Short mmCIF file of C-alpha atoms in Angstrom, two decimals:
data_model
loop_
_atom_site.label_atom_id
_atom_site.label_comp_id
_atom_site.label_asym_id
_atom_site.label_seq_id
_atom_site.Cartn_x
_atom_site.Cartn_y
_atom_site.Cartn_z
CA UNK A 1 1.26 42.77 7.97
CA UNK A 2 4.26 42.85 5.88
CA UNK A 3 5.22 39.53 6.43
CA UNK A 4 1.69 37.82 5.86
CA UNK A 5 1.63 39.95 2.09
CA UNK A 6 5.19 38.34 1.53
CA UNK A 7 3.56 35.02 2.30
CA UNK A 8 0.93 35.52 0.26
CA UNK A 9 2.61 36.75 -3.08
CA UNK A 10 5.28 33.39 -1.91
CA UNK A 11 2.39 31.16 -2.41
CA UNK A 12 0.75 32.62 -5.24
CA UNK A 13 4.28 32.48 -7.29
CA UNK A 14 4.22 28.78 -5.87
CA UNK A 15 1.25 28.10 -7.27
CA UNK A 16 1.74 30.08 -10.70
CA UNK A 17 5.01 28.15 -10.84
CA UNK A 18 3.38 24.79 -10.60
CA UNK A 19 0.90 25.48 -12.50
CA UNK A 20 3.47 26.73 -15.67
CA UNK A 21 5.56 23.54 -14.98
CA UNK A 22 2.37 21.40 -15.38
CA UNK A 23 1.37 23.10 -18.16
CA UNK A 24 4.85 22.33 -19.91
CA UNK A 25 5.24 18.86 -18.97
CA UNK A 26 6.70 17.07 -20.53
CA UNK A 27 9.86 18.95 -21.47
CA UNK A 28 12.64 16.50 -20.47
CA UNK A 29 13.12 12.50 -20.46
CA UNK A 30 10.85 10.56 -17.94
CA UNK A 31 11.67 7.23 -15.70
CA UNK A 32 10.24 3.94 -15.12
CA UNK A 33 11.00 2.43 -12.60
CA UNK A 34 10.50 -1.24 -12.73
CA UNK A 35 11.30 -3.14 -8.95
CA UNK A 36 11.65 -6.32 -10.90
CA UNK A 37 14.79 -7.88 -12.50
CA UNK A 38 14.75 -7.89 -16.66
CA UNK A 39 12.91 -9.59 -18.53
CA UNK A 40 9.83 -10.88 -16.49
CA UNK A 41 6.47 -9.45 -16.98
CA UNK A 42 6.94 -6.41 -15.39
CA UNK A 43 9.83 -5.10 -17.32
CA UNK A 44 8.30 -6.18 -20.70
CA UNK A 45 5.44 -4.69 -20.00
CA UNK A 46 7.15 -1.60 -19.52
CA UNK A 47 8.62 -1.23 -22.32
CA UNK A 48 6.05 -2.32 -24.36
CA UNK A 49 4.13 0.60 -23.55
CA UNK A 50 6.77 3.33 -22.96
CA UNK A 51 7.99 3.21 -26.62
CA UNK A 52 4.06 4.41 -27.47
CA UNK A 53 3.89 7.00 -25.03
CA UNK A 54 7.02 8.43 -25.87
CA UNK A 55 5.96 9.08 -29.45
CA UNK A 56 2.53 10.54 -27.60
CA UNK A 57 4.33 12.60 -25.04
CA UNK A 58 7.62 13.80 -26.90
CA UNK A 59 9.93 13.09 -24.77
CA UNK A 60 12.26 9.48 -24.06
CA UNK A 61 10.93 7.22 -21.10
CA UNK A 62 13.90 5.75 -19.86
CA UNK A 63 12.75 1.83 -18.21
CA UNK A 64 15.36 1.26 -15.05
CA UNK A 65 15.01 -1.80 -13.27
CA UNK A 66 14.99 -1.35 -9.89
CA UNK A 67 14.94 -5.38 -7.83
CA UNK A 68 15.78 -6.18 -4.62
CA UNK A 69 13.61 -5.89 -1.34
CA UNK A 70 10.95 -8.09 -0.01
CA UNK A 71 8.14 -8.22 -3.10
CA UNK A 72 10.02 -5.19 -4.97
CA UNK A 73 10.05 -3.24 -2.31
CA UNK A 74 13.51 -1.27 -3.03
CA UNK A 75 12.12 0.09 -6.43
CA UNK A 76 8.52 0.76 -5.06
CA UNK A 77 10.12 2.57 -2.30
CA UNK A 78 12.36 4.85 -4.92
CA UNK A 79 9.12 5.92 -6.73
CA UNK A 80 7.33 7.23 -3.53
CA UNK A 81 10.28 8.92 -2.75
CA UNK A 82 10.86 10.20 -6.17
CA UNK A 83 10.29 14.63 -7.06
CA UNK A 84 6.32 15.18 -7.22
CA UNK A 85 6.89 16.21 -10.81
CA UNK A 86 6.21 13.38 -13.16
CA UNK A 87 9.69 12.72 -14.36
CA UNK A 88 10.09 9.52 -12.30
CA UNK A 89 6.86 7.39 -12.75
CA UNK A 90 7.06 3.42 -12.50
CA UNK A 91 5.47 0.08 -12.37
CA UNK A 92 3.05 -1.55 -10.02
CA UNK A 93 1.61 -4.63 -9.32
CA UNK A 94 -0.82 -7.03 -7.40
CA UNK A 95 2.80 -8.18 -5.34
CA UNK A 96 3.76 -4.27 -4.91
CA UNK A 97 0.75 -2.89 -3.66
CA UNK A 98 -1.32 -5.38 -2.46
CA UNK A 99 -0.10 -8.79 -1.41
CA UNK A 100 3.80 -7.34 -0.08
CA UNK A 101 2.38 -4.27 1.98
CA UNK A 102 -0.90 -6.51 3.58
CA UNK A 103 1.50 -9.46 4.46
CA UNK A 104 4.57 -7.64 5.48
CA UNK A 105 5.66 -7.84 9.40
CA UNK A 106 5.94 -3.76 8.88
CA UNK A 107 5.27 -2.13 5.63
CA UNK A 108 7.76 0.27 4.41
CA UNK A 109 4.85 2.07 2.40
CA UNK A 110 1.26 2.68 2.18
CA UNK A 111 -0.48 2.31 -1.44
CA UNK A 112 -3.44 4.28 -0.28
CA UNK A 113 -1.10 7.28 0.80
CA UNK A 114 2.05 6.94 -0.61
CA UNK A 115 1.36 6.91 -4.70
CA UNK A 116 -0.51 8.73 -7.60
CA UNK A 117 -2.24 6.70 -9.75
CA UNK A 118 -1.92 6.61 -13.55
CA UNK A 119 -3.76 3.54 -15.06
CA UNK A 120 -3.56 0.03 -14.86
CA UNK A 121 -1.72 -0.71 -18.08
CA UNK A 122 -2.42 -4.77 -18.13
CA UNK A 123 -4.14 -7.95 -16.45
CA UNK A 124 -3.23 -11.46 -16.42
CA UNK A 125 -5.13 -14.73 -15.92
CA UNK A 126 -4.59 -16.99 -12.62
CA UNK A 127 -5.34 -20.56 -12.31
CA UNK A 128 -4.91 -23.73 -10.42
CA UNK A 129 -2.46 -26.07 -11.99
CA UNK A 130 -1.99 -29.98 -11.13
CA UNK A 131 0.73 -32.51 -11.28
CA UNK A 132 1.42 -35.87 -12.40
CA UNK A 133 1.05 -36.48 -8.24
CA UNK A 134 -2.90 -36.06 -9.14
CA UNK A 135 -3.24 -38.05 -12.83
CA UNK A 136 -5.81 -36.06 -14.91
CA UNK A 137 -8.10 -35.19 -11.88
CA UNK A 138 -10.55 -32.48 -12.47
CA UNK A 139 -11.03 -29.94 -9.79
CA UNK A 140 -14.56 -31.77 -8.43
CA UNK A 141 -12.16 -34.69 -7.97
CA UNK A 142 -9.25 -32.76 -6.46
CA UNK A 143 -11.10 -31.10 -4.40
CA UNK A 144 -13.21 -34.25 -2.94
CA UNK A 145 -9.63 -35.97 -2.26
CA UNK A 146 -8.68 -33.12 -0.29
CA UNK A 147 -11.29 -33.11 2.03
CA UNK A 148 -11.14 -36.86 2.52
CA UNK A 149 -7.05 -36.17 3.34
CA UNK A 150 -7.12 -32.98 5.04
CA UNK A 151 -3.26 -31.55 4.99
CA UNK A 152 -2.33 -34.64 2.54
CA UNK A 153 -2.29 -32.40 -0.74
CA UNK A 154 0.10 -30.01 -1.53
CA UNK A 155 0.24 -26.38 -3.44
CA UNK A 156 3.27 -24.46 -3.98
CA UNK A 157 3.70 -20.95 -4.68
CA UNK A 158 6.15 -18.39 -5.65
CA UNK A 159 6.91 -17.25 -2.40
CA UNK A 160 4.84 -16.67 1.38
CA UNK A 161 2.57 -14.18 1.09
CA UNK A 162 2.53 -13.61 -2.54
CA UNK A 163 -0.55 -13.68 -4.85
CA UNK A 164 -0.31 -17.13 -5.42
CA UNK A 165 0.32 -18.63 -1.47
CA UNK A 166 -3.22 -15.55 -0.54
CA UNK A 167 -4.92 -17.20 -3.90
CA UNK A 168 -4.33 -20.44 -2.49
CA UNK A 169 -5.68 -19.56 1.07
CA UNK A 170 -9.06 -17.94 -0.47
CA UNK A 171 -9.28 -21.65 -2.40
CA UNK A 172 -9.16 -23.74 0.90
CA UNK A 173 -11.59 -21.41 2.41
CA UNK A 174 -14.00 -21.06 -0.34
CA UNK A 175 -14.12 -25.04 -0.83
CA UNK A 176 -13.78 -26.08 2.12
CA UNK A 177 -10.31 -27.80 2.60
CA UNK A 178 -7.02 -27.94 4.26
CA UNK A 179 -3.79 -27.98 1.68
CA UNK A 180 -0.22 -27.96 2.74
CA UNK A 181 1.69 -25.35 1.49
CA UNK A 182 5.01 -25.40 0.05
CA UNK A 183 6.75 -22.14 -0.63
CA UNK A 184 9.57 -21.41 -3.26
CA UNK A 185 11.84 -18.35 -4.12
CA UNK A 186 10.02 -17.57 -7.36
CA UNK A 187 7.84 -19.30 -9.63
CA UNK A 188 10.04 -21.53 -11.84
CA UNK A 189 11.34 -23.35 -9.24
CA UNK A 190 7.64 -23.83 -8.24
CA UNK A 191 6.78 -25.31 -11.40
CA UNK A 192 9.59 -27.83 -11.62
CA UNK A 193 8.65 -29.38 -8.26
CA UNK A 194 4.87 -29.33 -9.23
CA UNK A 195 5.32 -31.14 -13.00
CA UNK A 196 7.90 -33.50 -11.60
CA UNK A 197 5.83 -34.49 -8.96
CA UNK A 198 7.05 -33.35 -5.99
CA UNK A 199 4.08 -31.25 -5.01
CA UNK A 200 0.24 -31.72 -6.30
CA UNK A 201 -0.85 -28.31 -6.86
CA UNK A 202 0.45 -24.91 -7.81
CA UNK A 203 -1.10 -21.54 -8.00
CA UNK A 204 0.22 -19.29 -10.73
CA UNK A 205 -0.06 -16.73 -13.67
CA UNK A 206 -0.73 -18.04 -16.54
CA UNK A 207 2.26 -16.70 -18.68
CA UNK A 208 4.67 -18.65 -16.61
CA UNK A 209 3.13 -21.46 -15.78
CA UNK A 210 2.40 -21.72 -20.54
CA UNK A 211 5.34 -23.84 -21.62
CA UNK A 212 4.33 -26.66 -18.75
CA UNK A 213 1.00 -26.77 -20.04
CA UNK A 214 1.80 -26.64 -23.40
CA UNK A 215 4.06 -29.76 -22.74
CA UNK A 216 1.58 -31.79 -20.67
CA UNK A 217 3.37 -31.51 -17.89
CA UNK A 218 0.72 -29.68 -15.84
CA UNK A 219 -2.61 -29.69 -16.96
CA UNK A 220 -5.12 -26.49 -15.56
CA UNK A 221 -8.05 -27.33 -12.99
CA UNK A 222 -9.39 -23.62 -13.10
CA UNK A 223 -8.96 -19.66 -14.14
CA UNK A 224 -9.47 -16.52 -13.22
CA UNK A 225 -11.73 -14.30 -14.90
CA UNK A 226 -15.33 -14.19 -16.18
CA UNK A 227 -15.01 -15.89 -18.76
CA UNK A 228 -12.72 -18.94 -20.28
CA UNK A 229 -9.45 -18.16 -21.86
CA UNK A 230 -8.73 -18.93 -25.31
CA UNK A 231 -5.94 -20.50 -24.70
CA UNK A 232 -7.54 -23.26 -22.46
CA UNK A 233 -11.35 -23.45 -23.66
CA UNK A 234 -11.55 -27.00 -21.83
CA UNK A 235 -10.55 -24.85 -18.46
CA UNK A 236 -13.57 -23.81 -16.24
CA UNK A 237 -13.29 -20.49 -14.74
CA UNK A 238 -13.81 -20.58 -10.74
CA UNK A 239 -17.26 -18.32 -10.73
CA UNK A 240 -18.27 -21.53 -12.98
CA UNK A 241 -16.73 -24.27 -10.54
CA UNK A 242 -18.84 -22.50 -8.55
CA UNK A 243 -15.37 -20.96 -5.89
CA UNK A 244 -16.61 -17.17 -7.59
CA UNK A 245 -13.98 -15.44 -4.64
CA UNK A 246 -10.96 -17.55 -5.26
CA UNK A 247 -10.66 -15.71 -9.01
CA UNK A 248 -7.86 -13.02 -8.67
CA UNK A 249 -5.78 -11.30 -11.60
CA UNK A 250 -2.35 -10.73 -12.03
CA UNK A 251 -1.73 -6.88 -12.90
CA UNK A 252 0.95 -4.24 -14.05
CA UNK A 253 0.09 -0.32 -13.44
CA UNK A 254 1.58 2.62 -13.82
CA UNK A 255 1.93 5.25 -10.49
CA UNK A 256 4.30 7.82 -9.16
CA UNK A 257 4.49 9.60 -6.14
CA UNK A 258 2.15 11.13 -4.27
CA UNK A 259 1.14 14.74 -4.33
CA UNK A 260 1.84 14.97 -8.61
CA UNK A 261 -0.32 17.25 -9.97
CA UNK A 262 -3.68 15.74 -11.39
CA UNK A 263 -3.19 17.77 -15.11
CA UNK A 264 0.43 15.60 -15.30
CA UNK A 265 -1.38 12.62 -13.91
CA UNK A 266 -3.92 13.14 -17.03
CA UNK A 267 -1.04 14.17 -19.17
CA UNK A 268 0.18 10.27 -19.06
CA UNK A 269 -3.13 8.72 -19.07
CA UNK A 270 -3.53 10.13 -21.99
CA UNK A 271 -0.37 8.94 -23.33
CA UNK A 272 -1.24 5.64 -21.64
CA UNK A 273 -4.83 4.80 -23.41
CA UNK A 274 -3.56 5.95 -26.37
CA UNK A 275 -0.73 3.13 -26.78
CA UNK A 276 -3.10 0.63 -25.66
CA UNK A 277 -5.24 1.15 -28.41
CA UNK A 278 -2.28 0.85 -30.80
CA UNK A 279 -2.34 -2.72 -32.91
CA UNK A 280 1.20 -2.77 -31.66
CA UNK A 281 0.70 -2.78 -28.32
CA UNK A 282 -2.24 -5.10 -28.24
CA UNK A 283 -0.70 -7.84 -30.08
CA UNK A 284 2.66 -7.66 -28.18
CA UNK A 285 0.27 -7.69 -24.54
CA UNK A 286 -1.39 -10.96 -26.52
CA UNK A 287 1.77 -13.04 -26.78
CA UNK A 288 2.40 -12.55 -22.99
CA UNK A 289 -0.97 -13.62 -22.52
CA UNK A 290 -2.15 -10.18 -20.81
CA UNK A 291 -5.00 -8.21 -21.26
CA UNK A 292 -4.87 -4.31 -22.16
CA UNK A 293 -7.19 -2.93 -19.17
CA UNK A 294 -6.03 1.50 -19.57
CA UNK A 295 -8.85 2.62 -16.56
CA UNK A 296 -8.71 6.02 -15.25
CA UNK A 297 -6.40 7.47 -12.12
CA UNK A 298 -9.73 7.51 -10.30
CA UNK A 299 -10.34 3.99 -11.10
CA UNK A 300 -7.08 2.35 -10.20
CA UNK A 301 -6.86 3.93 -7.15
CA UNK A 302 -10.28 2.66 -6.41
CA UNK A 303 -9.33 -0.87 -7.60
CA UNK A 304 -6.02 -1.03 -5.68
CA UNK A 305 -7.39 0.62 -2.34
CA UNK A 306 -10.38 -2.33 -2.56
CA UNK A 307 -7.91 -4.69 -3.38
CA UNK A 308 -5.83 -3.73 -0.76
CA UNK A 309 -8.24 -4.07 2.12
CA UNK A 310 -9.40 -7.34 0.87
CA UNK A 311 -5.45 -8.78 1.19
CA UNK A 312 -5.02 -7.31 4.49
CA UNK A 313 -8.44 -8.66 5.97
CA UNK A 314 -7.94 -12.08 4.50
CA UNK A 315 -3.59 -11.70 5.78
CA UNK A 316 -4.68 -11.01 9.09
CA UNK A 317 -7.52 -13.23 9.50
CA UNK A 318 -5.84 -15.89 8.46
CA UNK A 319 -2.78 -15.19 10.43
CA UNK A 320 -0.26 -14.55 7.80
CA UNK A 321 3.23 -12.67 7.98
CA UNK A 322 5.89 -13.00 5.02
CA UNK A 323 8.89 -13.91 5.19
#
């Protein structure tokens, strides 16, 4: 008897502990952990919105990049292992918890299990980018030469099961056609093969693949999305090239471990939406050509756990296992 009242006043000073700390959060500096080098998306995007919420909140977020691992997987991993307590929060992405863990030979972490979600802070535009290889083909053209010379045309991508080599995949299935693909280490290199040439075809985000499109050197066959870009209002979208499943979106959340409690997970969403809807914050998302999104914990949990299954059926399906 006396030891089940000593567990009983343990858990209730548990819970009234907890519930004071959540209640008083923030009260010290906060992390973001970013598995990507500096200066890429990821990392801008971070900061971008951690100077906001740290007015909001009170407190400094602290951005720490994090790289290394298969798809980011060394900084993913330190934010599911991270304290339960908010203070260590970072950045994820389509790569992170969607394309690494459904391609990997043995995931080191589950999205569904292994995270709280905060919002998803930003999306960016995909498309289909040709060569000199193809002239100024359109994608009716491209796509009609492909199926005539099944294996002849090329695509590269940033990497074996990444975003861009699964976006690639859904394109031969949903048109009908058999591409060869060419894998690089990262997007740049990517590029440089595709506009000199050496490969017909690339899959990519839209902020990197800018400054080759700008200079002619590519020119866009199709985009993600619902609706055309302003950047490229010549560009079909592929719901309008009539390839609706091949559209996917580039995107950079915010999540900590799992477990936090749901009044800190509110405390930055809060702080979240609120920077999104700063002038600020919108224009700096605009010049890297990303799109302020700010849904709820419930919805980005939704949207990565749909996600999620989609890239594993479509991995395993299709037979593919990253490097």
């Amino acid at each position: 008897m006396q030891w089940r009242v000593l567990g009983s006043l343990a858990a209730a000073f548990a819970l009234a502990s907890s519930t004071a700390m959540a209640q008083d959060f923030p009260s010290k500096p906060i992390r973001i952990i970013v598995p990507f080098p500096p200066g890429g998306t990821a990392d801008i995007v971070a900061r971008v919105v951690s100077d906001k919420m740290s007015q909001d909140l009170g407190v400094a977020l602290v951005v720490e990049n994090r790289p290394g691992g298969a798809g980011g997987s060394v900084g993913t991993m330190e934010i599911a292992r991270a304290p339960a307590d908010g203070y260590t929060i970072g950045i994820a992405t389509v790569g992170t918890h969607g394309t690494a863990p459904a391609t990997a030979p043995k995931p080191l972490y589950d999205p569904a299990k292994d995270f709280s979600y905060i919002s998803n802070i930003a999306g960016m535009p995909m498309l289909l980018a040709a060569g000199p290889s193809l002239g100024s083909a359109n994608l009716s053209a491209v796509i009609e030469q492909a199926k005539q010379k099944p294996g002849r045309l090329s695509f590269a991508s940033g990497g074996t099961g990444g975003v861009a080599h699964l976006m690639g995949v859904r394109f031969e299935l949903a048109s009908g056609v058999t591409l060869a693909h060419i894998p690089y280490r990262g997007a740049n290199p990517a590029l440089n093969d595709v506009a000199g040439g050496q490969v017909d075809l690339i899959f990519d985000a839209l902020a990197s693949s800018q400054p080759y499109l700008q200079s002619g050197r590519i020119h866009a066959l199709a985009v993600s999305g619902e609706h055309r870009l302003p950047a490229l209002p010549q560009v079909p979208t592929f719901a309008e090239a009539g390839l609706p499943t091949v559209s996917t979106r580039a995107w950079y959340g915010l999540v900590g471990p799992a477990r936090m409690d749901p009044k800190v997970v509110d405390r930055l969403y809060t702080a979240v939406k609120k920077a999104l809807e700063t002038p600020e914050v919108k224009a700096r998302l605009d010049k890297l050509d990303t799109e302020a999104i700010g849904n709820t914990p419930e919805e980005y949990r939704k949207q990565v756990v749909d996600e999620l299954d989609g890239w594993r059926r479509l991995a395993t399906s299709q037979h593919i296992v990253a490097d």
